[in-house]
C-alpha cells in the first residue's frame, strides 16, 4: 500500500506469521535451556511482547536500554536487566540491525558477564547497510535502506504503536512535518 510518501512494507498478517515462526524455532532450539529474552528498549517492545507469546518453553523476559556515545557505535547500558545474566542462555531481542555497531557493542558487553550462551533475534535486518559483521541467529525480514516506522520503530518517539511496518519515502518532508504520517498510520480500518 502506498500513501502520500509512505509505503507499507510488512503487513500485520505477515508480521504475525513471521514472529510466530521465530518463536517456534526458539522454542525447539531452547527446549531445555530456560532462556532469558532481553528486549532492547524501546524499539523492541512490541516485537518482544509478540515473540514471547510464541515461545512455548519456560523462558524469562527482561529489558535493558542503551545510551550511545558519539557516532562510532560506542554504547553503554542506561537501564540494566533485573535478572543476572551470568550462566544464562541469553537471547537479545532487537527491533532492527542497521550498521551492526550497536548490536556488536551490546554483545560484547553481555559476553563480559559470563553468559552461558548468547544469540540475537532481530525483527529487521538492513543488511545492505552493515558496517560490522555481527551474528544474527534469528532474523525476521531483510529490508532495504529506507527509514522504517511502526511496530515499535519511531520517529522522535512517535508512531511506535502503528500496527504494521511502513517505509518513509520522503524523510525531509517528515522532518518538516512530523505529524504528517498520522492520518495514514491511524486511519480506521
Ligand atoms: P545500528 O547500530 O546502526 O545497527 O543501529 C541500530 C538502531 O538504529 C536500531 O536499534 C534503531 O534504534 C535505529 N534504527 C535503524 N534504522 C532504523 C529505522 O529505519 N527506523 C527506526 N530506527 C532505526
Coordinates of N, CA and C and ligand atoms in Angstrom, one line a residue:
X1 N 0.9 -1.2 0.0 CA 0.0 0.0 0.0 C 0.9 1.3 0.0
X2 N 0.6 2.2 -0.8 CA 1.4 3.5 -0.9 C 0.5 4.6 -0.7
X3 N 0.8 5.5 0.3 CA 0.0 6.7 0.5 C 0.9 7.9 0.9
X4 N 0.8 8.9 0.1 CA 1.4 10.2 0.5 C 2.8 10.0 1.0
X5 N 3.6 9.3 0.3 CA 5.0 9.2 0.7 C 5.4 8.2 1.7
X6 N 4.4 7.3 2.0 CA 4.6 6.3 3.0 C 4.2 4.9 2.3
X7 N 5.0 3.9 2.5 CA 4.7 2.6 1.8 C 4.7 1.6 2.9
X8 N 3.6 0.8 2.9 CA 3.5 -0.3 3.9 C 4.4 -1.4 3.4
X9 N 5.4 -1.7 4.2 CA 6.4 -2.8 3.7 C 6.1 -4.1 4.3
X10 N 5.6 -4.2 5.5 CA 5.2 -5.5 6.0 C 3.9 -5.4 6.7
X11 N 2.9 -6.1 6.3 CA 1.5 -6.0 6.8 C 1.5 -6.7 8.2
X12 N 0.4 -6.4 8.9 CA 0.2 -7.0 10.2 C 0.2 -8.5 10.1
X13 N -0.5 -9.1 9.1 CA -0.5 -10.5 8.9 C 0.8 -11.1 8.7
X14 N 1.6 -10.5 7.9 CA 3.0 -11.1 7.6 C 3.9 -11.0 8.9
X15 N 3.7 -9.9 9.6 CA 4.5 -9.7 10.8 C 4.1 -10.8 11.8
X16 N 2.8 -11.1 12.0 CA 2.3 -12.1 12.9 C 2.8 -13.5 12.5
X17 N 2.8 -13.8 11.2 CA 3.2 -15.1 10.7 C 4.7 -15.3 11.0
X18 N 5.5 -14.3 10.7 CA 6.9 -14.4 10.8 C 7.4 -14.5 12.3
X19 N 6.7 -13.7 13.1 CA 7.1 -13.7 14.6 C 6.7 -15.1 15.2
X20 N 5.6 -15.6 14.7 CA 5.2 -17.0 15.2 C 6.3 -18.0 14.8
X21 N 6.8 -17.9 13.6 CA 7.8 -18.8 13.1 C 9.1 -18.7 14.0
X22 N 9.5 -17.5 14.2 CA 10.7 -17.3 15.0 C 10.5 -17.8 16.4
X23 N 9.3 -17.6 17.0 CA 9.0 -18.1 18.3 C 9.1 -19.7 18.3
X24 N 8.6 -20.3 17.2 CA 8.6 -21.7 17.1 C 10.0 -22.2 17.1
X25 N 10.9 -21.6 16.3 CA 12.3 -22.0 16.2 C 13.0 -21.9 17.6
X26 N 12.7 -20.8 18.3 CA 13.4 -20.6 19.6 C 12.9 -21.7 20.5
X27 N 11.6 -22.0 20.5 CA 11.0 -23.0 21.4 C 11.7 -24.3 21.2
X28 N 11.9 -24.7 19.9 CA 12.6 -26.0 19.7 C 14.1 -26.0 20.0
X29 N 14.7 -24.9 19.7 CA 16.2 -24.8 20.0 C 16.5 -24.6 21.4
X30 N 15.6 -24.1 22.2 CA 15.9 -23.8 23.6 C 15.0 -24.6 24.6
X31 N 14.6 -25.8 24.1 CA 13.6 -26.6 24.9 C 14.1 -26.9 26.3
X32 N 15.4 -27.1 26.5 CA 15.8 -27.5 27.9 C 16.7 -26.4 28.5
X33 N 16.6 -25.2 28.0 CA 17.6 -24.2 28.5 C 17.1 -23.0 29.3
X34 N 15.8 -22.9 29.4 CA 15.2 -21.8 30.2 C 15.9 -20.4 29.8
X35 N 15.7 -20.0 28.6 CA 16.5 -18.8 28.1 C 15.9 -17.5 28.8
X36 N 16.7 -16.5 28.8 CA 16.3 -15.1 29.1 C 16.2 -14.3 27.9
X37 N 15.0 -13.8 27.5 CA 14.9 -12.9 26.4 C 15.1 -11.5 26.8
X38 N 16.1 -10.8 26.3 CA 16.3 -9.5 26.8 C 16.0 -8.5 25.6
X39 N 14.9 -7.8 25.8 CA 14.4 -6.8 24.9 C 15.2 -5.5 25.0
X40 N 15.6 -4.9 23.9 CA 16.4 -3.6 23.9 C 15.3 -2.5 23.8
X41 N 15.2 -1.7 24.8 CA 14.2 -0.6 24.8 C 14.6 0.5 23.9
X42 N 13.7 1.2 23.3 CA 12.3 0.9 23.4 C 11.7 0.3 22.2
X43 N 12.5 0.3 21.1 CA 12.0 -0.2 19.8 C 11.6 -1.6 19.7
X44 N 12.1 -2.5 20.6 CA 11.8 -3.9 20.5 C 10.6 -4.3 21.4
X45 N 9.9 -3.3 22.0 CA 8.9 -3.7 23.0 C 7.7 -4.5 22.3
X46 N 7.3 -4.0 21.2 CA 6.2 -4.7 20.5 C 6.6 -6.1 20.0
X47 N 7.7 -6.1 19.4 CA 8.3 -7.4 18.9 C 8.5 -8.4 20.0
X48 N 9.1 -7.9 21.1 CA 9.3 -8.8 22.3 C 8.0 -9.3 22.8
X49 N 7.0 -8.5 23.0 CA 5.7 -8.9 23.5 C 5.1 -10.0 22.6
X50 N 5.1 -9.8 21.3 CA 4.6 -10.8 20.4 C 5.4 -12.1 20.4
X51 N 6.7 -11.9 20.4 CA 7.6 -13.1 20.3 C 7.5 -14.0 21.5
X52 N 7.5 -13.5 22.7 CA 7.5 -14.3 23.8 C 6.2 -15.2 24.0
X53 N 5.1 -14.7 23.3 CA 3.9 -15.5 23.4 C 3.9 -16.6 22.4
X54 N 4.9 -16.6 21.6 CA 5.1 -17.8 20.7 C 6.3 -18.7 21.2
X55 N 6.8 -18.3 22.3 CA 7.9 -19.2 22.9 C 7.1 -20.1 23.9
X56 N 7.1 -21.4 23.6 CA 6.3 -22.3 24.3 C 7.1 -23.2 25.2
X57 N 8.2 -22.7 25.6 CA 9.0 -23.4 26.7 C 9.3 -22.4 27.8
X58 N 9.6 -22.9 29.0 CA 9.9 -21.9 30.1 C 11.0 -20.9 29.7
X59 N 10.7 -19.6 29.9 CA 11.6 -18.6 29.5 C 11.4 -17.4 30.4
X60 N 12.4 -16.6 30.6 CA 12.2 -15.3 31.3 C 12.3 -14.2 30.3
X61 N 11.8 -13.0 30.7 CA 11.8 -11.8 29.9 C 12.4 -10.7 30.7
X62 N 13.3 -9.9 30.1 CA 13.8 -8.7 30.8 C 14.1 -7.7 29.8
X63 N 14.4 -6.5 30.2 CA 14.7 -5.4 29.3 C 16.0 -4.7 29.7
X64 N 16.6 -4.0 28.8 CA 17.6 -3.0 29.1 C 17.5 -1.9 28.1
X65 N 18.1 -0.8 28.4 CA 18.2 0.3 27.5 C 19.6 0.8 27.3
X66 N 19.9 1.4 26.2 CA 21.3 1.8 25.8 C 21.4 3.3 25.7
X67 N 22.6 3.8 26.0 CA 22.9 5.2 25.6 C 24.0 5.1 24.5
X68 N 24.0 6.0 23.6 CA 25.0 6.0 22.5 C 25.9 7.1 22.8
X69 N 27.2 6.9 22.6 CA 28.2 8.0 22.7 C 28.8 8.2 21.3
X70 N 28.8 9.4 20.8 CA 29.4 9.7 19.5 C 28.8 8.9 18.4
X71 N 29.5 8.8 17.3 CA 28.9 8.1 16.1 C 29.6 6.7 15.8
X72 N 30.5 6.3 16.7 CA 31.3 5.1 16.4 C 30.7 3.8 17.0
X73 N 29.5 3.9 17.4 CA 28.9 2.7 17.9 C 29.2 2.3 19.3
X74 N 29.8 3.3 20.0 CA 30.1 3.1 21.4 C 28.8 3.2 22.2
X75 N 28.5 2.2 23.0 CA 27.2 2.2 23.8 C 27.5 1.9 25.2
X76 N 26.6 2.4 26.1 CA 26.6 2.0 27.5 C 25.2 1.5 27.8
X77 N 25.1 0.8 29.0 CA 23.8 0.4 29.4 C 23.2 1.5 30.3
X78 N 22.1 2.0 29.9 CA 21.5 3.1 30.7 C 20.6 2.5 31.8
X79 N 19.8 1.5 31.4 CA 18.9 0.8 32.3 C 19.3 -0.7 32.1
X80 N 19.6 -1.3 33.2 CA 20.1 -2.7 33.1 C 19.0 -3.7 33.4
X81 N 19.2 -5.0 33.1 CA 18.2 -6.0 33.4 C 18.2 -6.2 34.9
X82 N 17.1 -6.7 35.4 CA 16.9 -7.1 36.8 C 17.5 -8.5 37.0
X83 N 17.3 -9.3 36.1 CA 17.8 -10.7 36.2 C 19.3 -10.7 35.9
X84 N 20.1 -11.5 36.7 CA 21.5 -11.6 36.4 C 21.7 -12.5 35.2
X85 N 22.6 -12.1 34.3 CA 22.7 -12.9 33.1 C 23.8 -13.9 33.2
X86 N 24.5 -13.9 34.3 CA 25.6 -14.9 34.4 C 25.1 -16.3 34.3
X87 N 25.8 -17.1 33.5 CA 25.5 -18.5 33.3 C 24.1 -18.7 32.7
X88 N 23.5 -17.7 32.1 CA 22.2 -17.8 31.5 C 22.3 -17.9 30.0
X89 N 21.3 -18.5 29.4 CA 21.2 -18.6 27.9 C 20.4 -17.3 27.5
X90 N 21.1 -16.4 27.0 CA 20.5 -15.1 26.7 C 20.2 -14.9 25.2
X91 N 19.0 -14.4 25.0 CA 18.6 -14.1 23.6 C 18.3 -12.6 23.6
X92 N 19.1 -11.8 22.9 CA 18.9 -10.4 22.7 C 17.8 -10.2 21.7
X93 N 16.8 -9.4 22.1 CA 15.7 -9.1 21.1 C 15.8 -7.7 20.7
X94 N 16.1 -7.5 19.4 CA 16.3 -6.2 18.8 C 15.2 -5.9 17.7
X95 N 14.9 -4.6 17.6 CA 14.0 -4.3 16.5 C 14.7 -4.4 15.1
X96 N 15.8 -3.7 15.0 CA 16.4 -3.6 13.7 C 17.9 -3.5 13.8
X97 N 18.6 -4.2 12.9 CA 20.1 -4.1 12.9 C 20.4 -3.4 11.6
X98 N 21.1 -2.3 11.7 CA 21.4 -1.4 10.6 C 22.9 -1.5 10.3
X99 N 23.7 -0.6 10.8 CA 25.2 -0.8 10.6 C 25.7 -2.0 11.4
X100 N 25.1 -2.4 12.4 CA 25.5 -3.5 13.3 C 26.4 -3.1 14.4
X101 N 26.7 -1.8 14.5 CA 27.6 -1.3 15.5 C 27.0 -1.4 16.9
X102 N 25.7 -1.1 17.0 CA 25.0 -1.2 18.3 C 25.0 -2.6 18.8
X103 N 24.6 -3.5 18.0 CA 24.5 -4.9 18.4 C 25.9 -5.5 18.7
X104 N 26.9 -5.1 18.0 CA 28.2 -5.6 18.2 C 28.7 -5.2 19.6
X105 N 28.4 -3.9 19.9 CA 28.8 -3.4 21.2 C 28.0 -4.1 22.4
X106 N 26.7 -4.3 22.1 CA 25.9 -4.9 23.2 C 26.3 -6.3 23.4
X107 N 26.6 -7.0 22.4 CA 27.0 -8.4 22.5 C 28.3 -8.5 23.3
X108 N 29.2 -7.6 23.0 CA 30.5 -7.6 23.8 C 30.2 -7.3 25.3
X109 N 29.4 -6.4 25.6 CA 29.1 -6.0 27.0 C 28.4 -7.3 27.7
X110 N 27.6 -8.0 27.0 CA 26.9 -9.1 27.7 C 27.8 -10.3 27.8
X111 N 28.7 -10.5 26.8 CA 29.7 -11.6 26.9 C 30.6 -11.4 28.1
X112 N 30.9 -10.2 28.5 CA 31.7 -9.9 29.7 C 31.0 -10.4 31.0
X113 N 29.7 -10.6 30.9 CA 29.0 -11.0 32.1 C 29.0 -12.5 32.3
X114 N 29.7 -13.3 31.5 CA 29.7 -14.7 31.7 C 28.5 -15.4 31.4
X115 N 27.8 -15.0 30.3 CA 26.6 -15.7 29.9 C 27.0 -17.2 29.4
X116 N 26.0 -18.1 29.5 CA 26.2 -19.4 29.1 C 26.2 -19.5 27.6
X117 N 25.3 -18.7 27.0 CA 25.3 -18.6 25.5 C 24.6 -17.3 25.2
X118 N 24.8 -16.8 24.0 CA 24.3 -15.6 23.5 C 23.8 -15.7 22.1
X119 N 22.6 -15.2 21.8 CA 22.1 -15.2 20.5 C 21.3 -13.9 20.3
X120 N 21.0 -13.6 19.1 CA 20.2 -12.4 18.8 C 19.0 -12.7 17.9
X121 N 17.8 -12.2 18.3 CA 16.6 -12.2 17.5 C 16.3 -10.8 17.1
X122 N 16.5 -10.5 15.8 CA 16.2 -9.2 15.3 C 15.0 -9.3 14.3
X123 N 14.0 -8.4 14.5 CA 12.9 -8.5 13.6 C 13.3 -8.1 12.2
X124 N 14.2 -7.0 12.1 CA 14.5 -6.4 10.8 C 16.0 -6.4 10.6
X125 N 16.4 -6.6 9.3 CA 17.9 -6.6 9.0 C 18.1 -5.7 7.8
X126 N 18.7 -4.5 8.0 CA 19.1 -3.7 6.9 C 20.5 -4.1 6.4
X127 N 20.5 -5.3 5.9 CA 21.8 -6.0 5.6 C 22.7 -5.1 4.7
X128 N 22.1 -4.4 3.8 CA 23.0 -3.6 2.8 C 23.7 -2.5 3.5
X129 N 23.3 -2.1 4.7 CA 24.0 -1.0 5.4 C 25.0 -1.5 6.4
X130 N 25.3 -2.7 6.5 CA 26.1 -3.3 7.5 C 27.5 -2.7 7.4
X131 N 28.1 -2.2 8.6 CA 29.5 -1.8 8.6 C 30.3 -2.9 9.3
X132 N 29.8 -3.5 10.3 CA 30.5 -4.6 11.0 C 29.6 -5.9 10.9
X133 N 30.3 -7.0 10.7 CA 29.6 -8.2 10.6 C 29.2 -8.7 12.0
X134 N 28.0 -9.0 12.2 CA 27.6 -9.5 13.5 C 26.6 -10.6 13.4
X135 N 26.7 -11.6 14.3 CA 25.8 -12.8 14.2 C 24.4 -12.4 14.5
X136 N 23.5 -13.0 13.6 CA 22.1 -12.8 13.8 C 21.4 -14.1 13.7
X137 N 21.2 -14.7 14.8 CA 20.7 -16.1 14.8 C 19.2 -16.2 14.4
X138 N 18.4 -15.3 14.7 CA 17.0 -15.3 14.3 C 16.7 -13.9 13.7
X139 N 16.2 -14.0 12.5 CA 16.0 -12.7 11.7 C 14.6 -12.8 11.1
X140 N 13.9 -11.7 11.3 CA 12.5 -11.7 10.7 C 12.5 -11.4 9.3
X141 N 12.9 -10.2 8.9 CA 12.9 -9.8 7.5 C 14.1 -9.0 7.1
X142 N 14.6 -9.3 5.9 CA 15.6 -8.4 5.4 C 14.9 -7.2 4.7
X143 N 15.3 -6.0 5.0 CA 14.6 -4.8 4.4 C 15.7 -3.9 3.7
X144 N 15.1 -3.0 2.9 CA 16.0 -2.1 2.2 C 16.6 -1.0 3.1
X145 N 17.1 0.1 2.5 CA 17.7 1.1 3.4 C 16.8 2.3 3.7
X146 N 15.5 2.2 3.4 CA 14.6 3.3 3.7 C 14.4 3.3 5.3
X147 N 14.0 4.5 5.7 CA 13.7 4.7 7.1 C 12.4 4.0 7.4
X148 N 12.3 3.2 8.4 CA 11.1 2.5 8.7 C 10.4 3.0 10.0
X149 N 9.1 2.8 10.0 CA 8.3 3.3 11.2 C 7.2 2.2 11.5
X150 N 6.8 2.2 12.7 CA 5.7 1.3 13.1 C 6.2 0.0 13.8
X151 N 5.3 -0.7 14.4 CA 5.6 -2.0 15.1 C 6.8 -1.8 16.0
X152 N 6.8 -0.7 16.7 CA 7.9 -0.4 17.7 C 8.9 0.6 17.2
X153 N 9.0 0.8 15.9 CA 10.0 1.8 15.4 C 9.4 3.2 15.4
X154 N 10.2 4.2 15.7 CA 9.7 5.5 16.0 C 10.3 6.6 15.1
X155 N 9.6 7.7 15.0 CA 10.3 9.0 14.6 C 10.1 9.9 15.7
X156 N 11.2 10.3 16.4 CA 11.1 11.2 17.5 C 10.0 10.8 18.5
X157 N 10.0 9.5 18.8 CA 9.1 9.0 19.8 C 7.7 8.6 19.3
X158 N 7.4 9.1 18.1 CA 6.0 8.9 17.6 C 6.0 7.6 16.8
X159 N 4.8 7.1 16.6 CA 4.4 6.0 15.7 C 4.8 4.6 16.1
X160 N 5.3 4.4 17.3 CA 5.7 3.0 17.7 C 4.4 2.1 17.7
X161 N 3.3 2.7 18.0 CA 2.1 1.9 18.2 C 1.3 1.7 16.8
X162 N 1.9 2.1 15.7 CA 1.3 1.7 14.4 C 1.5 0.2 14.2
X163 N 0.4 -0.4 13.7 CA 0.3 -1.9 13.8 C 1.1 -2.6 12.8
X164 N 1.5 -1.9 11.6 CA 2.3 -2.6 10.6 C 3.5 -1.8 10.4
X165 N 4.3 -2.2 9.4 CA 5.6 -1.6 9.2 C 5.6 -0.8 7.9
X166 N 6.0 0.5 8.0 CA 6.0 1.4 6.9 C 7.4 2.0 6.6
X167 N 7.6 2.2 5.3 CA 8.8 2.9 4.9 C 8.5 4.4 4.6
X168 N 9.4 5.3 5.0 CA 9.2 6.7 4.7 C 10.0 7.0 3.4
X169 N 9.2 7.5 2.4 CA 9.9 7.8 1.1 C 10.5 9.2 1.1
X170 N 10.0 10.1 1.9 CA 10.5 11.5 1.9 C 10.8 11.9 3.3
X171 N 12.0 11.5 3.7 CA 12.4 11.8 5.1 C 12.4 13.3 5.4
X172 N 13.0 14.2 4.5 CA 12.9 15.6 4.8 C 11.5 16.1 5.0
X173 N 10.5 15.6 4.3 CA 9.2 16.0 4.5 C 8.6 15.6 5.9
X174 N 9.0 14.4 6.3 CA 8.6 14.0 7.7 C 9.3 14.8 8.8
X175 N 10.5 15.2 8.5 CA 11.3 16.1 9.4 C 10.6 17.4 9.5
X176 N 10.1 17.9 8.4 CA 9.4 19.3 8.4 C 8.1 19.2 9.1
X177 N 7.4 18.0 8.9 CA 6.0 17.9 9.4 C 5.9 16.5 10.1
X178 N 6.4 16.4 11.3 CA 6.4 15.1 12.0 C 5.0 14.4 12.1
X179 N 3.9 15.2 12.1 CA 2.6 14.6 12.2 C 2.0 14.1 10.9
X180 N 2.8 14.3 9.8 CA 2.1 14.0 8.5 C 1.8 12.6 8.3
X181 N 2.4 11.7 9.0 CA 2.2 10.3 8.9 C 0.9 9.8 9.6
X182 N 0.5 10.7 10.6 CA -0.6 10.2 11.5 C -1.9 9.9 10.7
X183 N -2.4 10.7 9.7 CA -3.6 10.3 9.1 C -3.5 8.9 8.4
X184 N -2.4 8.6 7.9 CA -2.2 7.3 7.2 C -2.1 6.2 8.2
X185 N -1.2 6.5 9.2 CA -0.9 5.5 10.2 C -2.1 5.0 11.0
X186 N -2.9 6.0 11.4 CA -4.0 5.7 12.3 C -5.4 5.7 11.7
X187 N -5.4 5.6 10.3 CA -6.7 5.5 9.6 C -7.5 4.3 10.1
X188 N -8.7 4.5 10.4 CA -9.6 3.4 10.8 C -9.7 2.4 9.7
X189 N -9.7 1.1 10.1 CA -9.8 0.0 9.1 C -11.3 -0.4 9.0
Ligands
LIG1 P1 22.9 0.2 14.2 O1 23.9 0.4 15.3 O2 23.3 1.1 13.0 O3 22.8 -1.2 13.7 O4 21.6 0.8 14.7 C1 20.5 0.1 15.2 C2 19.5 1.0 15.8 O5 19.2 2.2 14.9 C3 18.2 0.4 16.0 O6 18.1 -0.3 17.2 C4 17.2 1.5 15.9 O7 17.1 2.2 17.1 C5 17.9 2.5 14.9 N1 17.3 2.4 13.5 C6 18.0 2.0 12.5 N2 17.2 2.0 11.4 C7 16.0 2.5 11.8 C8 14.8 2.8 11.1 O8 14.6 2.6 9.9 N3 13.7 3.2 11.8 C9 13.9 3.5 13.2 N4 15.0 3.2 13.9 C10 16.1 2.7 13.2

